[in-house]
GROMACS .gro file of N, CA and C in nm:
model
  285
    1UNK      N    1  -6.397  -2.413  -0.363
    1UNK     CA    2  -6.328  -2.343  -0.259
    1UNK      C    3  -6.288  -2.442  -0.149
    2UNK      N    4  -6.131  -2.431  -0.111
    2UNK     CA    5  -6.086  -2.521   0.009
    2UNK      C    6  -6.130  -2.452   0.129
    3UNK      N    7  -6.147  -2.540   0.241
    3UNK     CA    8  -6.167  -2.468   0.372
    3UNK      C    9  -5.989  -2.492   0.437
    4UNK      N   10  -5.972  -2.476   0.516
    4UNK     CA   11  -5.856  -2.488   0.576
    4UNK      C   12  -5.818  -2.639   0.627
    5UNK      N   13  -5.928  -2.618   0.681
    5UNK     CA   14  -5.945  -2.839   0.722
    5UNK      C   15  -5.926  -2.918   0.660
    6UNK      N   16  -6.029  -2.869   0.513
    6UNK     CA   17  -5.979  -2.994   0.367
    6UNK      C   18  -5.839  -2.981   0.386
    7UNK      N   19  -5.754  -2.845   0.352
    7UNK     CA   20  -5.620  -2.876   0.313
    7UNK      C   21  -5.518  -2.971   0.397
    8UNK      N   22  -5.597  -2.960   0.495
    8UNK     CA   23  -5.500  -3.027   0.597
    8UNK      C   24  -5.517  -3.142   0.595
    9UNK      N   25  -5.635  -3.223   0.580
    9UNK     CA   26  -5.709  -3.373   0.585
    9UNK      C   27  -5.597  -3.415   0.438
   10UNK      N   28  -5.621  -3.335   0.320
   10UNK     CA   29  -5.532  -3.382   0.198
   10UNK      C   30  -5.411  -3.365   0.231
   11UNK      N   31  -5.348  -3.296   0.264
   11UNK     CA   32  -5.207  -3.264   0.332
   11UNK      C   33  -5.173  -3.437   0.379
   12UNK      N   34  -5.279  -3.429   0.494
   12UNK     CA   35  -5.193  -3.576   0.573
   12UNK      C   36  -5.236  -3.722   0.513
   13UNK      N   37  -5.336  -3.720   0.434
   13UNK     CA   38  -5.379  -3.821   0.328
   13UNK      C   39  -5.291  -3.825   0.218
   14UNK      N   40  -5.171  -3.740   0.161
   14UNK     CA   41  -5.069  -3.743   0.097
   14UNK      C   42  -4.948  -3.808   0.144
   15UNK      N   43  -4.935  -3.759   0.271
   15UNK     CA   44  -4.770  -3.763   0.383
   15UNK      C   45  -4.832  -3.949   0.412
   16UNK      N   46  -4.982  -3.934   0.466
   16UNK     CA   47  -4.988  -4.134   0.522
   16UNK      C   48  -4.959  -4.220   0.345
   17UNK      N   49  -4.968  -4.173   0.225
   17UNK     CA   50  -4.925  -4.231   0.120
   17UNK      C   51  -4.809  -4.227   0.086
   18UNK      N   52  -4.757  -4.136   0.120
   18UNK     CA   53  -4.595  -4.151   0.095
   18UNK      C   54  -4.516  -4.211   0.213
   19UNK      N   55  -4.557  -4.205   0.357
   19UNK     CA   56  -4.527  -4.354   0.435
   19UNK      C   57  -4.536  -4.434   0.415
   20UNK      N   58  -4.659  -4.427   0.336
   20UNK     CA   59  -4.703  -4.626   0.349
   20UNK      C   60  -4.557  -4.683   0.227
   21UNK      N   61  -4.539  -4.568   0.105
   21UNK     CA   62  -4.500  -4.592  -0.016
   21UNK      C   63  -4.326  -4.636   0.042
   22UNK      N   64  -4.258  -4.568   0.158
   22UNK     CA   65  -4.153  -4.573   0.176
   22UNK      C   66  -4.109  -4.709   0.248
   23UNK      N   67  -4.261  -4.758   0.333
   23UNK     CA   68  -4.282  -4.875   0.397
   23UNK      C   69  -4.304  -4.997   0.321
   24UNK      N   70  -4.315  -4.976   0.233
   24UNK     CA   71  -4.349  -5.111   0.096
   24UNK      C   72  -4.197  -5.130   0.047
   25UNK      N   73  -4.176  -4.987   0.011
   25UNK     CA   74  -4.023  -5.023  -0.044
   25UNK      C   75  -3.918  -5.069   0.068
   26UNK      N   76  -3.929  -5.018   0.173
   26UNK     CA   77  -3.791  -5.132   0.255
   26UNK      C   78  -3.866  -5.247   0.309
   27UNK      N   79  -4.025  -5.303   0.292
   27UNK     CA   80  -4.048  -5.418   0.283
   27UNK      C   81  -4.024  -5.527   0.212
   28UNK      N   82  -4.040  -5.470   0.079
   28UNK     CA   83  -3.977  -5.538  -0.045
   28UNK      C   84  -3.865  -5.571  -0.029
   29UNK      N   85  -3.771  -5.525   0.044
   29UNK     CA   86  -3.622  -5.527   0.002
   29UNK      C   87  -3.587  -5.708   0.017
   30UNK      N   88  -3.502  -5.744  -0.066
   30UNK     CA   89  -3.463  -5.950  -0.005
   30UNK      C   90  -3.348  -5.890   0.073
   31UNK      N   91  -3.413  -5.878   0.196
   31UNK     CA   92  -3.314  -5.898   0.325
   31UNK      C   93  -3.368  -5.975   0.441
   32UNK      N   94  -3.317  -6.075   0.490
   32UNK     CA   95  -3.377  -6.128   0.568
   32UNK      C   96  -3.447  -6.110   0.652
   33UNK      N   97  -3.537  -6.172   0.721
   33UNK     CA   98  -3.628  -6.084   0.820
   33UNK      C   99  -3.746  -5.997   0.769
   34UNK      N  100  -3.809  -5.944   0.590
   34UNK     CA  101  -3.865  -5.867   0.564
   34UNK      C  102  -3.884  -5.998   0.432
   35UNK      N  103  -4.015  -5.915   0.434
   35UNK     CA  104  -4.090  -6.014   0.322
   35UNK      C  105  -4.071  -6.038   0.192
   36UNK      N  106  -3.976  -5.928   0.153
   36UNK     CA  107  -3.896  -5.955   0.019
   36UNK      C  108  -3.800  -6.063  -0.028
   37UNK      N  109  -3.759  -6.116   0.111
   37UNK     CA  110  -3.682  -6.242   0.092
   37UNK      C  111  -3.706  -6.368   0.122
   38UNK      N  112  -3.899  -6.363   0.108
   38UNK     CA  113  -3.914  -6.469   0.100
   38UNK      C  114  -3.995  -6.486  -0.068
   39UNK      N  115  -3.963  -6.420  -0.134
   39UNK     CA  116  -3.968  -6.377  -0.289
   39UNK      C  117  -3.810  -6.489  -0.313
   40UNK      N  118  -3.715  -6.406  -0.303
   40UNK     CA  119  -3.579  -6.470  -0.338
   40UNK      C  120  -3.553  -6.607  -0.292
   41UNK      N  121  -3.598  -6.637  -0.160
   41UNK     CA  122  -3.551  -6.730  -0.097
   41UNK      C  123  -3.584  -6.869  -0.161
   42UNK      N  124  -3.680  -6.872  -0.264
   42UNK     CA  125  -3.652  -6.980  -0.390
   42UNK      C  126  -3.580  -7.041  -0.468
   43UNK      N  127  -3.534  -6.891  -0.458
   43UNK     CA  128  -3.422  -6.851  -0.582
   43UNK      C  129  -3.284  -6.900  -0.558
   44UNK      N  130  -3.217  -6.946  -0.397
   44UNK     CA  131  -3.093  -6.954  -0.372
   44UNK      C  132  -3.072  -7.058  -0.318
   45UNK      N  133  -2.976  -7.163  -0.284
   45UNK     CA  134  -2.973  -7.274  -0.253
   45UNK      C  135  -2.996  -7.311  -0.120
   46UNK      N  136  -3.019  -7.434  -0.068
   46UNK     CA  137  -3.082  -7.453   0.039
   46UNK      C  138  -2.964  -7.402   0.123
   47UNK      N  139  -2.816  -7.418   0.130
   47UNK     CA  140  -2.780  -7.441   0.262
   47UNK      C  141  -2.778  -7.273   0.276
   48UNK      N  142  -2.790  -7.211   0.155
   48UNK     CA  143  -2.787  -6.999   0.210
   48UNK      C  144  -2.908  -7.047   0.284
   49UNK      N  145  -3.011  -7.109   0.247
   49UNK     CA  146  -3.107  -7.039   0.302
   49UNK      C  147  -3.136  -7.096   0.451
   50UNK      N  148  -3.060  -7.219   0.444
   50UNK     CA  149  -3.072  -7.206   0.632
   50UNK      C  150  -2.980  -7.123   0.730
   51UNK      N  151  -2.897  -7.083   0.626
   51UNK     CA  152  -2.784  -6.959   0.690
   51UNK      C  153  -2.891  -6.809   0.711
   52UNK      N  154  -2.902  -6.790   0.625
   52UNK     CA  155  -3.023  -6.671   0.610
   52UNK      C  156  -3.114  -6.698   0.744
   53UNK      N  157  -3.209  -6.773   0.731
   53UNK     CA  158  -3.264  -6.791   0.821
   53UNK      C  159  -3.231  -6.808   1.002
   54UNK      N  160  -3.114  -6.879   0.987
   54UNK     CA  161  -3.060  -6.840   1.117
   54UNK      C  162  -3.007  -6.683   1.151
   55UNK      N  163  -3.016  -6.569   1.026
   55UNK     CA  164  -3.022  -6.450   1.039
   55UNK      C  165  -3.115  -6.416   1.032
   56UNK      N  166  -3.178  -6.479   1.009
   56UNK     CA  167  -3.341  -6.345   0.989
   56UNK      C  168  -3.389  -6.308   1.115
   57UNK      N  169  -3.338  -6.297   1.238
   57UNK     CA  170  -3.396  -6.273   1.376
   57UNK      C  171  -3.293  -6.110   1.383
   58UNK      N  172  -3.161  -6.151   1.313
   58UNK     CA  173  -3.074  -6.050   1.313
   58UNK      C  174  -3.086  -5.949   1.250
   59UNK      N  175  -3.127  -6.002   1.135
   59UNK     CA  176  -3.121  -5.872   1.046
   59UNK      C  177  -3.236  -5.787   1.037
   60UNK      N  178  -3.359  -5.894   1.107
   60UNK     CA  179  -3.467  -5.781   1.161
   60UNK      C  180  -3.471  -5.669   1.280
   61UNK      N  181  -3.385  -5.709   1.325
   61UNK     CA  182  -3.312  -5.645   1.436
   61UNK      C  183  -3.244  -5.501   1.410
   62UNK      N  184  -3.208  -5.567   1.260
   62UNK     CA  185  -3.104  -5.460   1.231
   62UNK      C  186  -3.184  -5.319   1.182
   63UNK      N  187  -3.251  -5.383   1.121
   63UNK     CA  188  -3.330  -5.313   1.045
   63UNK      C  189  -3.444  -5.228   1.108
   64UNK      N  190  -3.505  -5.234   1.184
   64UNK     CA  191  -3.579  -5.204   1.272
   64UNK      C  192  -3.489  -5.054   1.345
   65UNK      N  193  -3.347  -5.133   1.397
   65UNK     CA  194  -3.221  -4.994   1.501
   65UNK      C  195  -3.264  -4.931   1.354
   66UNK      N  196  -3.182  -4.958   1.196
   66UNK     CA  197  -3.160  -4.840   1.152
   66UNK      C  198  -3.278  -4.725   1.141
   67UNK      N  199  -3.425  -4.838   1.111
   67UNK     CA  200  -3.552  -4.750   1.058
   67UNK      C  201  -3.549  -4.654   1.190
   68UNK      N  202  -3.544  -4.699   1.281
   68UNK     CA  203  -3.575  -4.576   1.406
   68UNK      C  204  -3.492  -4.486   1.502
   69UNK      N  205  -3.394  -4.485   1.367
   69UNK     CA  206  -3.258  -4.387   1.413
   69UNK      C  207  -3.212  -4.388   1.256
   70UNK      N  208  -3.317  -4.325   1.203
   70UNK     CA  209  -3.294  -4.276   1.049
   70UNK      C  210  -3.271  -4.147   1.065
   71UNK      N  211  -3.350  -4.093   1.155
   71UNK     CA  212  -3.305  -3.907   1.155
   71UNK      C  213  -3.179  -3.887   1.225
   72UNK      N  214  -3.118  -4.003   1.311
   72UNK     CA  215  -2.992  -3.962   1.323
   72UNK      C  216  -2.856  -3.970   1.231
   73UNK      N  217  -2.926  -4.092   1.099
   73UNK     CA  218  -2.839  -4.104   1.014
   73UNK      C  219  -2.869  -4.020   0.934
   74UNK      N  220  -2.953  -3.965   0.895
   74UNK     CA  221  -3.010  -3.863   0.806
   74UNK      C  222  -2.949  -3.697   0.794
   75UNK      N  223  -2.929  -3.705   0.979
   75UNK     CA  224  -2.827  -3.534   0.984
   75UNK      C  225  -2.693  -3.610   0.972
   76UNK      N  226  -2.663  -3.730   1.031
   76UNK     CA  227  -2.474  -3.713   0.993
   76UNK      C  228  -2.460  -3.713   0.880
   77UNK      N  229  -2.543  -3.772   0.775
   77UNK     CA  230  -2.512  -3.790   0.644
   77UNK      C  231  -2.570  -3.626   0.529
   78UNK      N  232  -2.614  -3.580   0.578
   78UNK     CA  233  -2.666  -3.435   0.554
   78UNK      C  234  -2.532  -3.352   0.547
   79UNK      N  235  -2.458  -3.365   0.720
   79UNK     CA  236  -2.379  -3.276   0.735
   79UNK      C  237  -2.246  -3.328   0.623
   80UNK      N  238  -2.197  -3.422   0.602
   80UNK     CA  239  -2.131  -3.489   0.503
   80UNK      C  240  -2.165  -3.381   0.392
   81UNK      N  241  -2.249  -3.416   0.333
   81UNK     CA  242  -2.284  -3.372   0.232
   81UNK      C  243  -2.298  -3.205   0.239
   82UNK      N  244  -2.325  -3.156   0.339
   82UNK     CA  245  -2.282  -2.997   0.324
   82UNK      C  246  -2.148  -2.954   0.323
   83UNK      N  247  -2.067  -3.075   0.405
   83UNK     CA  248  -1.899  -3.023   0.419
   83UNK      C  249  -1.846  -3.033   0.253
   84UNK      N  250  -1.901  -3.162   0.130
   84UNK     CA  251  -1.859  -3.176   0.072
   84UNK      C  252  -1.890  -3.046  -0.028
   85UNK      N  253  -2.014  -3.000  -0.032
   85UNK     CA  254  -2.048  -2.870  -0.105
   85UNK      C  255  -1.962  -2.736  -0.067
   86UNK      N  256  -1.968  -2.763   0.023
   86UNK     CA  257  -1.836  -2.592   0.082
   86UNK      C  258  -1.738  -2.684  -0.008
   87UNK      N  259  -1.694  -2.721   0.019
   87UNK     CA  260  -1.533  -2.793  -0.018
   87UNK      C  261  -1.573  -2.762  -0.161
   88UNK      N  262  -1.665  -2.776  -0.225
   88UNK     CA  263  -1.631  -2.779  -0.368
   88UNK      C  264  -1.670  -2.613  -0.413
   89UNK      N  265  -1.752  -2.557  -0.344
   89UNK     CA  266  -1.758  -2.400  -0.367
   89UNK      C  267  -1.630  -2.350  -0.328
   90UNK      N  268  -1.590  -2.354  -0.250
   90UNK     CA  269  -1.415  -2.293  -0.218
   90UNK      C  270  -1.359  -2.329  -0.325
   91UNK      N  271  -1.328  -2.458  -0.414
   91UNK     CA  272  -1.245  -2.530  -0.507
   91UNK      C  273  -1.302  -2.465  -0.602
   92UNK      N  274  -1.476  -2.413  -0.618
   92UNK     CA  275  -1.483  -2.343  -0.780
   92UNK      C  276  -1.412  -2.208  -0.796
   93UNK      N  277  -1.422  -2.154  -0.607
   93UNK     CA  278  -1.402  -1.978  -0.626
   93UNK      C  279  -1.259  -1.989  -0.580
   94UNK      N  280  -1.195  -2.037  -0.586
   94UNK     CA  281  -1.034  -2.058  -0.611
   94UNK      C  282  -0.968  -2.049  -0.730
   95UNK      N  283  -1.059  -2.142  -0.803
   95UNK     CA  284  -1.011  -2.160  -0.939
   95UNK      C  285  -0.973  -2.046  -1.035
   0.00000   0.00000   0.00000
């Protein structure tokens, strides 16, 4: 038998694993500034990589604005995607 508390303790012991899981993956990513590109950065010739590196202040930068103005990209790109669903329900019940 759950008490109400367990559910909630597992509840947020699920949600902190699927953060951490979303936080690994845009860590991983080879973009400069994030630890995935220092995986690649073997991989590509020296003069990218002093180009890169004179970005990696930037693109951590960048990355950082988008992570913490994701819910604002998250509704414009939502609403996109609802205009495109009307648009195509009108286009089926037309047909």
């Amino acid at each position: 038998m759950h008490l109400p508390h367990q559910e909630f303790a597992i509840n947020m012991l699920i949600h902190a694993a699927v953060i951490n899981m979303v936080l690994l993956c845009i860590n991983i990513m080879p973009v400069p500034g994030l630890d995935g590109f220092n995986v690649v950065r073997e991989f590509i010739k020296i003069n990218t990589q002093k180009a890169a590196e004179a970005a990696n202040v930037f693109f951590f930068i960048l990355t950082m604005v988008l992570f913490f103005n994701i819910d604002k990209i998250t509704v414009f790109s939502m609403r996109q995607v609802e205009s495109f669903l009307i648009f195509l329900i009108k286009l089926q019940q037309g047909a």
